[in-house]
Coordinates of C-alpha atoms in Angstrom, one line a residue:
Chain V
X1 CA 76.2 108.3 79.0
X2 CA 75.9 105.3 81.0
X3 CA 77.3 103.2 78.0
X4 CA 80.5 106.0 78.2
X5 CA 81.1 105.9 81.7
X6 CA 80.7 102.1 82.0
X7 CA 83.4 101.9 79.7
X8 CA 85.4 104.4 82.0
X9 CA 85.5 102.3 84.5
X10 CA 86.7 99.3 82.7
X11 CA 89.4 101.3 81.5
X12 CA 90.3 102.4 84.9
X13 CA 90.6 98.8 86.3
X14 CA 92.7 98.2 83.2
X15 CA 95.2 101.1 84.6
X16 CA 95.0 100.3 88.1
X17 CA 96.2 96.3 86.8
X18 CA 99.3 98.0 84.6
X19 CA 100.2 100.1 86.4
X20 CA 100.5 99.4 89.9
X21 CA 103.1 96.4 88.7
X22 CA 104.5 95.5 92.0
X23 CA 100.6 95.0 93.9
X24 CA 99.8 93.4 90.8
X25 CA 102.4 91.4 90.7
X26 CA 102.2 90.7 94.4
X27 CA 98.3 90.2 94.0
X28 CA 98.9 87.6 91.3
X29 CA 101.6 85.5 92.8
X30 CA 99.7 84.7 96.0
X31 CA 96.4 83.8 94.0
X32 CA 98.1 82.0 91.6
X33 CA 99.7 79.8 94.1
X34 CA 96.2 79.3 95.7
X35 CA 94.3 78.6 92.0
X36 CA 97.5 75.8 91.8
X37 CA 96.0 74.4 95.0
X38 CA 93.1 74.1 93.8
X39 CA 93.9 73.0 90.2
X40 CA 96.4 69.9 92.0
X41 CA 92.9 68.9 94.1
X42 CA 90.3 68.9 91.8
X43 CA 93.5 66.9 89.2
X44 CA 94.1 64.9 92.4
X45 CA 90.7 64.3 92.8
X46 CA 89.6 63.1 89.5
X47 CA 92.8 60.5 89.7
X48 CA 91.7 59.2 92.9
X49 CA 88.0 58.7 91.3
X50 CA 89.8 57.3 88.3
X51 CA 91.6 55.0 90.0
X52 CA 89.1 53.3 92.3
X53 CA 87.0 53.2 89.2
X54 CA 89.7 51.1 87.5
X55 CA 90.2 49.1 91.0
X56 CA 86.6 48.4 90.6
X57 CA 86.3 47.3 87.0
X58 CA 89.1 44.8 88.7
X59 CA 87.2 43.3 90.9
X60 CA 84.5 40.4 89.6
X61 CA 83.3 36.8 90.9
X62 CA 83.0 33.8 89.4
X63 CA 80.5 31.2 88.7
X64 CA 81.7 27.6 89.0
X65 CA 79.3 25.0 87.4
X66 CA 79.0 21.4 87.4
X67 CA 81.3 19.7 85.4
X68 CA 78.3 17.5 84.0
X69 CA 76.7 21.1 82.6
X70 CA 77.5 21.5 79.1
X71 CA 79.1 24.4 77.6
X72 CA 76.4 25.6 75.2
X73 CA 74.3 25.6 78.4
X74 CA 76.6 27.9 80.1
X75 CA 76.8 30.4 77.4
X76 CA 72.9 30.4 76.9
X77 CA 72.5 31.6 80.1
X78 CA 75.2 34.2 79.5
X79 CA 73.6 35.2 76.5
X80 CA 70.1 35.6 78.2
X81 CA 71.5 37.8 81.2
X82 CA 73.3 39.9 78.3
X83 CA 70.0 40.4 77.1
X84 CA 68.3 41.4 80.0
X85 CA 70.6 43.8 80.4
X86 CA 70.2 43.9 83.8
X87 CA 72.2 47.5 85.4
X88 CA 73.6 45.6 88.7
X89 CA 75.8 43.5 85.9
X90 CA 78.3 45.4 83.6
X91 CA 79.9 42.6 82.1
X92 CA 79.4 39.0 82.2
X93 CA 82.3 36.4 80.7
X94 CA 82.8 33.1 80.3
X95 CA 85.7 31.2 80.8
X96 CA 85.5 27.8 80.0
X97 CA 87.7 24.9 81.8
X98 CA 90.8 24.4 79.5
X99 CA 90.9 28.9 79.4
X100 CA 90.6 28.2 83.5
X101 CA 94.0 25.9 83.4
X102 CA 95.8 28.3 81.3
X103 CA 95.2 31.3 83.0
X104 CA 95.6 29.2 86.5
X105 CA 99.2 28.0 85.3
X106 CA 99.8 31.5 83.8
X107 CA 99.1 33.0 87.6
X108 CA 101.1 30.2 89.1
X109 CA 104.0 31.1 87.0
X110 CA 104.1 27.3 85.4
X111 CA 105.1 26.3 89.3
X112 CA 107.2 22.6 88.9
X113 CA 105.1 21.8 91.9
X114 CA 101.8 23.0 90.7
X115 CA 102.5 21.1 87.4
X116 CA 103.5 17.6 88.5
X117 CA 100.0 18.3 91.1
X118 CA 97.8 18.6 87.9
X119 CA 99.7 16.0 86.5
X120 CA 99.2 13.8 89.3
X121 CA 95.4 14.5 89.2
X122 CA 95.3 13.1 85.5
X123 CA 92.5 15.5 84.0
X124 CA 91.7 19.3 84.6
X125 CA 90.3 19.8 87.6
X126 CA 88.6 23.3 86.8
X127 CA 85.2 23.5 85.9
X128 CA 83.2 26.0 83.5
X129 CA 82.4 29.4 84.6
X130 CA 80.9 32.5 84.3
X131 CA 83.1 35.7 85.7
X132 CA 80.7 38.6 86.9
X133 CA 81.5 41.8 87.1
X134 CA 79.0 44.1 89.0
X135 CA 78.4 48.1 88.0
X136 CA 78.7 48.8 91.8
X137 CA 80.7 46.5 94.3
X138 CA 77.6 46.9 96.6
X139 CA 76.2 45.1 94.3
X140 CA 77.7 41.5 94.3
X141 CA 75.7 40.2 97.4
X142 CA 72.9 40.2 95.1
X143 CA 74.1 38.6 92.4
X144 CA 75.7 35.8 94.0
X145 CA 72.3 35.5 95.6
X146 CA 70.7 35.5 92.5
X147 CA 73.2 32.8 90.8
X148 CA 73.0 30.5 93.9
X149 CA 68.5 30.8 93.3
X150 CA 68.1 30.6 90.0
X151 CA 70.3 27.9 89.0
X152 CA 71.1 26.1 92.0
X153 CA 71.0 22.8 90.5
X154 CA 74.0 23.8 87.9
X155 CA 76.4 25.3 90.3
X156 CA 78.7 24.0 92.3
X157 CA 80.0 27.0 94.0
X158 CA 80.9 30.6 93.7
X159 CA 84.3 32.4 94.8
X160 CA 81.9 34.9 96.6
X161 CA 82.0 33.6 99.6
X162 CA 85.3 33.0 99.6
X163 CA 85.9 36.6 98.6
X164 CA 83.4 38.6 100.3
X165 CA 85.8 39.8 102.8
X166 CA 88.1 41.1 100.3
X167 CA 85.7 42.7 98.0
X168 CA 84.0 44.1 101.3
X169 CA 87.4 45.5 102.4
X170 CA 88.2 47.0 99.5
X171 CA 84.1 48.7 99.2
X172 CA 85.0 49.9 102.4
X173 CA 88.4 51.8 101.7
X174 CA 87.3 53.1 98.7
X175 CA 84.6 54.4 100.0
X176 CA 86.6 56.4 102.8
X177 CA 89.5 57.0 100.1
X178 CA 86.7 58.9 98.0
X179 CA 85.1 60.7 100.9
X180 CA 88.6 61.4 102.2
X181 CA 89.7 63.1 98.8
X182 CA 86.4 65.0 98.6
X183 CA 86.6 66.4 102.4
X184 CA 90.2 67.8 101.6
X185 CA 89.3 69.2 98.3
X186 CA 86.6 70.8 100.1
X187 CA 89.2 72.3 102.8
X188 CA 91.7 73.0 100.4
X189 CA 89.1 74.6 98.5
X190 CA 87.9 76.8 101.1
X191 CA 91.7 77.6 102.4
X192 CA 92.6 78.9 98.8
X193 CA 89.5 81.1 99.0
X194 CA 90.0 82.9 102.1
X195 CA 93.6 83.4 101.4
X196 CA 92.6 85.0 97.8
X197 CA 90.2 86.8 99.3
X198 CA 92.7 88.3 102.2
X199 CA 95.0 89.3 99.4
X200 CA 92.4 91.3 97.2
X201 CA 91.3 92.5 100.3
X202 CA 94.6 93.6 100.6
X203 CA 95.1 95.3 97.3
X204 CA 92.2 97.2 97.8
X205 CA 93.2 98.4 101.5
X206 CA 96.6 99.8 99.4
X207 CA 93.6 102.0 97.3
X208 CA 91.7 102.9 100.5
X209 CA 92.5 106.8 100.1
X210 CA 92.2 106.8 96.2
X211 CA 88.4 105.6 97.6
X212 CA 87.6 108.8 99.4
X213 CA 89.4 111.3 96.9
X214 CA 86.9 109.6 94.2
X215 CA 83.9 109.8 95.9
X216 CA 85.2 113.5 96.9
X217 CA 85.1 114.7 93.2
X218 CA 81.3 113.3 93.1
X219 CA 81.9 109.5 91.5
X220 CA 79.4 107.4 92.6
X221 CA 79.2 104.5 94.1
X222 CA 78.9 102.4 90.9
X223 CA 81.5 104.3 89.0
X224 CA 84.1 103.6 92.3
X225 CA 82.7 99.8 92.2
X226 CA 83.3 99.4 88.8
X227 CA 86.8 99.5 88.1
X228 CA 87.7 97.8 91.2
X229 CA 85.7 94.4 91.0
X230 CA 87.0 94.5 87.3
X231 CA 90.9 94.7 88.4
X232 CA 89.6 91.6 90.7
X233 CA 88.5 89.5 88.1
X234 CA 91.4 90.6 85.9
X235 CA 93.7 89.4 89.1
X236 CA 91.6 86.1 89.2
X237 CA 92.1 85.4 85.2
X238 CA 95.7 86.2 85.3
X239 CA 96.5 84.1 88.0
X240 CA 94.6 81.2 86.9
X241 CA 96.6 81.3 83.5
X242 CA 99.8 81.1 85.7
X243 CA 98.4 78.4 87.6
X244 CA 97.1 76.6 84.9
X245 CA 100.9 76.6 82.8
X246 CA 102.6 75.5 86.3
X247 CA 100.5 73.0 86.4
X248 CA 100.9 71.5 83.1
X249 CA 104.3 72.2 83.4
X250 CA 104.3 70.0 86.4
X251 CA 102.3 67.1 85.2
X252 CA 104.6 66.8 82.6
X253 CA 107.3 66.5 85.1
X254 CA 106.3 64.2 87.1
X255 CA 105.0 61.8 84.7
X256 CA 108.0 60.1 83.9
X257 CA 108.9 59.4 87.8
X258 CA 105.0 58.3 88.1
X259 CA 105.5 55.7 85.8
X260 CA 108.3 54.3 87.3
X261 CA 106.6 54.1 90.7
X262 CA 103.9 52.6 89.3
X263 CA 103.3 50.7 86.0
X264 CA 100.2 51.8 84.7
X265 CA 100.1 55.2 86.3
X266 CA 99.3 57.8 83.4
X267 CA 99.6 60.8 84.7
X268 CA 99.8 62.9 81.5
X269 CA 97.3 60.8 80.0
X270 CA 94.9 61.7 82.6
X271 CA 95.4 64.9 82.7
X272 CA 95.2 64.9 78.8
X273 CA 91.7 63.6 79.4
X274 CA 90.5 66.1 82.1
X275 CA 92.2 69.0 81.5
X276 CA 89.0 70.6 80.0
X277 CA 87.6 70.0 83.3
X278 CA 91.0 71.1 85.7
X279 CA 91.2 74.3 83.2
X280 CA 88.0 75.3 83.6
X281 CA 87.7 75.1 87.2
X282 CA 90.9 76.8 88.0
X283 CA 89.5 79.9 85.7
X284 CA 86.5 79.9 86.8
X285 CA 87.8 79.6 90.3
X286 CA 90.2 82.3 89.3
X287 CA 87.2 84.4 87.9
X288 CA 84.8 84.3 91.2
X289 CA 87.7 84.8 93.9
X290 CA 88.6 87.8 92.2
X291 CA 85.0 89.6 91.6
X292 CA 83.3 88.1 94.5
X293 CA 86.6 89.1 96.9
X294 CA 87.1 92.6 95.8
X295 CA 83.0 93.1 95.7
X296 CA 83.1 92.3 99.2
X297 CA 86.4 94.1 100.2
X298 CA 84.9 97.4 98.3
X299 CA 81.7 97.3 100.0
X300 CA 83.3 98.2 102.9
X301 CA 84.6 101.3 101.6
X302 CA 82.0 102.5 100.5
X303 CA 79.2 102.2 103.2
X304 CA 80.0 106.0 104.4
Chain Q
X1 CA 68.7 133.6 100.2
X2 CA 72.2 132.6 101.0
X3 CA 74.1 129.5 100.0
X4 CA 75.1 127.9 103.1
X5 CA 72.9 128.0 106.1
X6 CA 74.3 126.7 110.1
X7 CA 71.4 126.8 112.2
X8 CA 72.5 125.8 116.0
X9 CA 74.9 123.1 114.5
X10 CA 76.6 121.0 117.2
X11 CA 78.9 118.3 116.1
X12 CA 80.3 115.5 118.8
X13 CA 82.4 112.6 117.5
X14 CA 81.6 109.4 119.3
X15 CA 83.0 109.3 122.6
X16 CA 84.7 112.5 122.4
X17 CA 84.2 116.1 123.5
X18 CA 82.2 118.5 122.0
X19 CA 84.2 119.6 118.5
X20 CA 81.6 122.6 117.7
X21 CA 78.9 124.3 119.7
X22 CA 76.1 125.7 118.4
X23 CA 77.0 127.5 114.9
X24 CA 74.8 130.0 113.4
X25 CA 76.1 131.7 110.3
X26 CA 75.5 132.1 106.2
X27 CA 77.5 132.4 103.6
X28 CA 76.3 134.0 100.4
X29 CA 77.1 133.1 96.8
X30 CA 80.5 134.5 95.7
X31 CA 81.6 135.0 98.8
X32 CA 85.4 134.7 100.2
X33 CA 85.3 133.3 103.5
X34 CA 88.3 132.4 105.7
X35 CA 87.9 130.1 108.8
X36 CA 90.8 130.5 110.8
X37 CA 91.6 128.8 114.3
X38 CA 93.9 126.8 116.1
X39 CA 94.7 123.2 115.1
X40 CA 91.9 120.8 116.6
X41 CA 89.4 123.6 116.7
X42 CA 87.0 122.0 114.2
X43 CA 87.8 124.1 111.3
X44 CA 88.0 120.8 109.0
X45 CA 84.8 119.5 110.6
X46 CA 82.6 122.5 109.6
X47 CA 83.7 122.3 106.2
X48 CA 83.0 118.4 106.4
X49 CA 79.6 119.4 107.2
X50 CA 79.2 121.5 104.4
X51 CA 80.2 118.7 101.6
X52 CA 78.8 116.0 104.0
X53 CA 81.1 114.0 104.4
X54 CA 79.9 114.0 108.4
X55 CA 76.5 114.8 109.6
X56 CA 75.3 117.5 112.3
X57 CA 74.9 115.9 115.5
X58 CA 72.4 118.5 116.7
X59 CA 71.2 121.4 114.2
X60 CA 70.4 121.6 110.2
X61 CA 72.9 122.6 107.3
X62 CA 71.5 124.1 104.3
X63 CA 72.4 124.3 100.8
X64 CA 69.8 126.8 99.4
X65 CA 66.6 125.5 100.7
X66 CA 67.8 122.0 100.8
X67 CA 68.7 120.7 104.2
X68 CA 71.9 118.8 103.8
X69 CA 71.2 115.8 106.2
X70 CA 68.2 114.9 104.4
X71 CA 70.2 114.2 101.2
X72 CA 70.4 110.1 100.9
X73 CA 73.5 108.4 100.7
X74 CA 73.2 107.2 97.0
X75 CA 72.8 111.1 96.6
X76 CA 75.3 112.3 97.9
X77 CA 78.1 112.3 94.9
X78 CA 75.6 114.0 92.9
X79 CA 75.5 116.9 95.8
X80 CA 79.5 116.9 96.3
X81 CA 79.4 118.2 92.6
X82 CA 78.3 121.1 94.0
X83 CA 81.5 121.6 95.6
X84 CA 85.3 121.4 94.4
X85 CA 87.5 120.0 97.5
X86 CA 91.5 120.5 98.2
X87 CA 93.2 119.9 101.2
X88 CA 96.5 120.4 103.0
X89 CA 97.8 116.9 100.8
X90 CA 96.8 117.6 97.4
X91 CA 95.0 113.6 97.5
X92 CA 95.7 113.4 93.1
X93 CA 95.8 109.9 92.9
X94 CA 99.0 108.8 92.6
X95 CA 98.5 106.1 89.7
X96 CA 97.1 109.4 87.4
X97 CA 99.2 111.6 85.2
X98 CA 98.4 115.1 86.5
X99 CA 95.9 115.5 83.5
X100 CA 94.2 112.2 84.2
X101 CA 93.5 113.4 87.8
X102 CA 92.0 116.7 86.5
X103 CA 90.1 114.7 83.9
X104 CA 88.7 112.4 86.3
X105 CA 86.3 114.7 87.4
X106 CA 84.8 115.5 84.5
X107 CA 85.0 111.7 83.7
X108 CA 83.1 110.8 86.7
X109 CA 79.9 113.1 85.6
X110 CA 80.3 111.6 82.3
X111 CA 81.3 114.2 80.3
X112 CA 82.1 113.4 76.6
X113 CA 85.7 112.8 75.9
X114 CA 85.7 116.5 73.4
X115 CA 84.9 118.4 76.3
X116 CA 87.4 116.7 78.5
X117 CA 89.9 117.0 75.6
X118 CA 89.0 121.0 75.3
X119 CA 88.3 122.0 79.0
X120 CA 91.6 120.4 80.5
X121 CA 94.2 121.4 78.8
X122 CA 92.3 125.4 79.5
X123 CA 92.8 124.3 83.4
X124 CA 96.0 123.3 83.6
X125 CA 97.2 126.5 81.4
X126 CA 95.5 128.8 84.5
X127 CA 97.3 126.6 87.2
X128 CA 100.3 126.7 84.9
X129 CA 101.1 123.2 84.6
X130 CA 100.7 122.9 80.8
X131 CA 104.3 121.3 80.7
X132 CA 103.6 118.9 83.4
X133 CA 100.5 117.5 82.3
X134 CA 101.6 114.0 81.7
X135 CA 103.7 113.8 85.1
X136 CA 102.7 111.7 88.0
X137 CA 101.6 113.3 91.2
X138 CA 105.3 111.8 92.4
X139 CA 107.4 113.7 89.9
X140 CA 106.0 117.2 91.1
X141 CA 106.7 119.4 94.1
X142 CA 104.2 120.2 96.4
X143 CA 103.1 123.5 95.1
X144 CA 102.6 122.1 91.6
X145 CA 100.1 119.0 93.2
X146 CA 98.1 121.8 95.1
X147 CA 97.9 123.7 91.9
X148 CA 96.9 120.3 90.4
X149 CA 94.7 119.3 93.1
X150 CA 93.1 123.0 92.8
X151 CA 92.4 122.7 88.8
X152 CA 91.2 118.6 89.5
X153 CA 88.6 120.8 91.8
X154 CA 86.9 123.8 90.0
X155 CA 87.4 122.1 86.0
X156 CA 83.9 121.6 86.8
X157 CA 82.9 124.6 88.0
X158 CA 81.5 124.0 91.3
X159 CA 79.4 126.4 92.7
X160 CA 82.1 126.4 95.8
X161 CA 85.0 125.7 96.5
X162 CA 86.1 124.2 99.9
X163 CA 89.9 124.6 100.3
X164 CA 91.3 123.0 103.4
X165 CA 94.9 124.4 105.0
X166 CA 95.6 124.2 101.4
X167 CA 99.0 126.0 101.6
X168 CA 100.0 124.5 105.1
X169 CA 103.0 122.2 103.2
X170 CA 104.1 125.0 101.3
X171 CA 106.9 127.4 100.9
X172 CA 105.9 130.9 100.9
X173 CA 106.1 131.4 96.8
X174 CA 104.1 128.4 96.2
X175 CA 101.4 129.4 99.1
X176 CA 101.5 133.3 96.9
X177 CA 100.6 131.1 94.0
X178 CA 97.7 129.4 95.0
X179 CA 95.8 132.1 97.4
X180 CA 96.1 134.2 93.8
X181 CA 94.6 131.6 92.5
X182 CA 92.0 131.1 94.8
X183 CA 91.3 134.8 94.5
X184 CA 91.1 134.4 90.9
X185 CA 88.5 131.6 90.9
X186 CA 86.6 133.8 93.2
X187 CA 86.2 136.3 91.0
X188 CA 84.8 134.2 88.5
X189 CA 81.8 133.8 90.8
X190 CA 82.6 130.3 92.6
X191 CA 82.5 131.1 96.3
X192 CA 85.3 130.2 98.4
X193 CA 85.5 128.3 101.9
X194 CA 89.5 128.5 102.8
X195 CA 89.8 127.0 106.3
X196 CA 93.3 128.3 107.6
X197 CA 95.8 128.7 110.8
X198 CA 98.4 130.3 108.6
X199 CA 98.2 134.2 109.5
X200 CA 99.6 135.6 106.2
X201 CA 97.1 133.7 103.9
X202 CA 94.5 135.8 105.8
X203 CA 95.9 138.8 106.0
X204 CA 96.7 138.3 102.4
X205 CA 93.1 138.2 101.0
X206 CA 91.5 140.1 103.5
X207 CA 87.9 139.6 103.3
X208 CA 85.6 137.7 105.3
X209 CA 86.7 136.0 108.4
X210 CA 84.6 133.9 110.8
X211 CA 87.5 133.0 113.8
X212 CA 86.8 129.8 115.6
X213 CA 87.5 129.1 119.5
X214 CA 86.9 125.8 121.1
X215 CA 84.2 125.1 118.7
X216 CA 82.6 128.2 118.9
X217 CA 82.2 131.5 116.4
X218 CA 83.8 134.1 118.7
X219 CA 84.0 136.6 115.6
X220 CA 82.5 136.8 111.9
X221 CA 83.8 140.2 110.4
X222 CA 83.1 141.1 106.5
X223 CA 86.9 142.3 106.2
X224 CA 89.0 140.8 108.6
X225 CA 93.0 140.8 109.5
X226 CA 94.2 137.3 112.2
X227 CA 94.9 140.1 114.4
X228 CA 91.8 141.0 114.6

């Protein structure tokens, strides 16, 4: 009997959904609008993560050694921190002096100026190095450090001084950027759930009297529950599948103008990647505002 | 032993006045009783009492030997199906054909989906709405929901039926209509609670009358007239 009247009650949320269109419709447009929100943060706040990870994987230091140090030296000791394997160090590169001069008149743009300098200097003036770059920026301090101990005597100098302000800067603003993005996904978040909860709520007010005549012809508690947490959670799916095609829809947009603002922004790609993740979250968002908001809303109702 | 039992109920809403005063009375299985007094007298409230949907400020209500306030919460749908309800607004639910509301309260008791199948089609013949079955509460007149609302409340043959002005939106055919029906039911053993201010429903059935005045029984008679 349970079994039959469980499936009663599903069957009744299922009515209650078709057939009061316009509160369904009305239901779904408001918490689809909120899912959105939340689908565009958690989107915006994987490319933010993204992107400082790429800003990061951008940022490295070099080792500048002796000119008197030989090459075969250099990449020894590159091979034997490769094989430590050491976690503060994700990659470690060397560039030797004449791949130094090219990639120094490359960044100068072959300068007429720069050019007759080297010329006027007779032989590259670039030494041998080794370009660093750390897992974590937090993490440079200590290999510099490390560099300027353990093979003091083959160095001549680092660009880590010279860019620790930089690198410290930019630590700094990522760092707030991150937090920033997590404390408004975290607002939005909680903003699109009160609103979705206030229009369930609301849905269910419009049932309020259908509440008493059921309990009136002896349905219990459960059997009133039932159907009305289900028509929640069928509010919370539909809307997120609305959400979830507007938002596709609109990443596929606004990729085109997000490439021509900036070159190697991928929107689409991105999205591609994640939108396992954004999908997911939107429906399962969808799928706990809807139960856990009309739960609560019919609690109320029933506490007579 | 009788079927319903007032012993010195008093009922007072929160910060109001006094809505009923001390009620002694019984009311025995088959009976036909009319509760008649002004608007605002309590009239609803007593039968309230009766189905619980409001408890006794002062005093007991029984149902047989069980006293009603002692019923718990979770309980109390199982003890309402002791009772078939209708009120001055039929309350179908308004997203229901007019068989789905009459079904729904076999539904909610689990009945199987035969019985539902056999027994409400049977209900709506008596009430004559067998051509408007698949209607929405909307798309009938008023008599036609209370005859709904009144097949949605015996179809599962309570042992009474509480009727509420039930004919106090009607035209005087449609109010004929249902206090035949009501007789009708009666006679098939359910006992009747009709709480009324409308003089010719009384004088209509003419049995039992308990007369409410400012929250007090001023008169119980076995065959009673308004006038009386």
């Amino acid at each position: 009997m349970k079994t039959l009247k469980f499936a009663r009650a599903i069957k009744e949320g299922f009515l209650n959904f078709y057939r009061d269109k316009w509160l369904t419709l009305a239901t779904i447009s408001v918490m689809a609008l909120t899912l959105f929100l939340i689908g565009v943060t958690v989107f915006l706040g994987l490319a933010v993560h993204q992107t400082i990870a790429n800003i990061e994987k951008r940022i490295n230091i070099s080792i500048y050694f002796n000119f008197d140090v030989p090459e075969d030296d250099i990449i020894a000791i590159q091979k034997s921190l490769e094989e430590k394997n050491l976690s503060e160090i994700q990659k470690i590169e060397f560039v030797s002096r004449a791949q130094a001069l090219e990639q120094f008149k490359t960044y100068s743009d072959n300068d007429p100026d720069i050019l007759d300098a080297l010329d006027v200097v007779g032989e590259n003036p670039l030494p041998d190095a080794l370009v660093i770059t750390a897992a974590d920026t937090s993490n440079y301090e200590s290999i510099n450090t490390f560099f300027e101990e353990e093979y003091s005597a083959l160095i001549s100098n680092t660009s880590y001084r010279k860019n620790k302000g930089t690198i410290s800067q930019v630590r700094d603003r990522m760092i707030f950027v991150r937090n920033a993005t997590s404390f408004l996904s975290i607002l939005f978040i909680l903003i699109a759930g009160l609103v979705t909860f206030n229009t369930v709520r609301m849905s269910i007010y419009a049932h309020r009297k259908e509440f008493e005549v059921m309990r009136l012809v002896g349905a219990s508690n459960t059997y009133v529950k039932i159907p009305v947490i289900f028509e929640g959670i069928l509010y919370g799916l539909a809307s997120a599948i609305c959400a979830v095609i507007v938002l596709i829809v609109l990443v596929y947009l606004v990729d085109p103008f997000a490439k021509g603002i900036l070159e190697d922004a991928n929107i689409s790609g991105l999205y591609g990647s994640q939108a396992l993740t954004v999908v997911l979250s939107m429906v399962a968002g969808g799928f706990v505002l809807g139960m856990g908001s009309s739960y609560i809303a019919i609690r109320r109702y029933l506490e007579r | 032993m009788s079927l319903i039992r007032f012993e010195n109920v008093s009922m007072v809403y929160p910060q109001g006045a006094p809505i009923l005063r001390d009620l002694n009375f019984e009311i025995e299985q088959g009976d036909f009783v009319s509760v008649i007094g002004v608007s605002g007298v309590g009239k609803s409230t007593l039968l309230k009492l009766i189905y619980a949907e409001e408890r006794p400020t002062e005093g007991r209500v029984f149902f047989g030997e069980r006293d009603v306030s002692t019923i718990k919460k979770r309980l109390l749908p199982f003890y309402r199906r002791n009772f078939g309800t209708v009120f001055q607004d039929s309350k179908l639910l308004d997203n229901k054909t007019i068989y789905e509301n009459v079904a729904y309260a076999l539904e909610v008791q689990g009945k199987s989906s035969a019985q539902i199948g056999e027994e409400v089609p049977k209900i709506l013949e008596i009430v004559g709405l067998s051509h408007q079955y698949d209607k929405y509460p909307g798309q009938v007149s008023g008599g036609e929901a209370q005859r709904a609302s009144l097949a949605r409340a015996v179809i599962h043959r309570p042992r009474v039926l509480v009727a509420d002005e039930p004919t106090g939106n009607l035209d005087p055919n449609a109010t004929w209509n249902i206090m035949q029906l009501l007789l009708k039911i009666n006679e098939f053993g359910t006992t009747v609670i009709l709480a009324t201010h409308d003089t010719a429903t009384v004088d209509f059935v003419q049995r039992r009358v308990i007369v409410l005045q400012d929250g007090s029984i001023v008169s119980d008679k076995q065959r009673g007239m308004y006038e009386d």
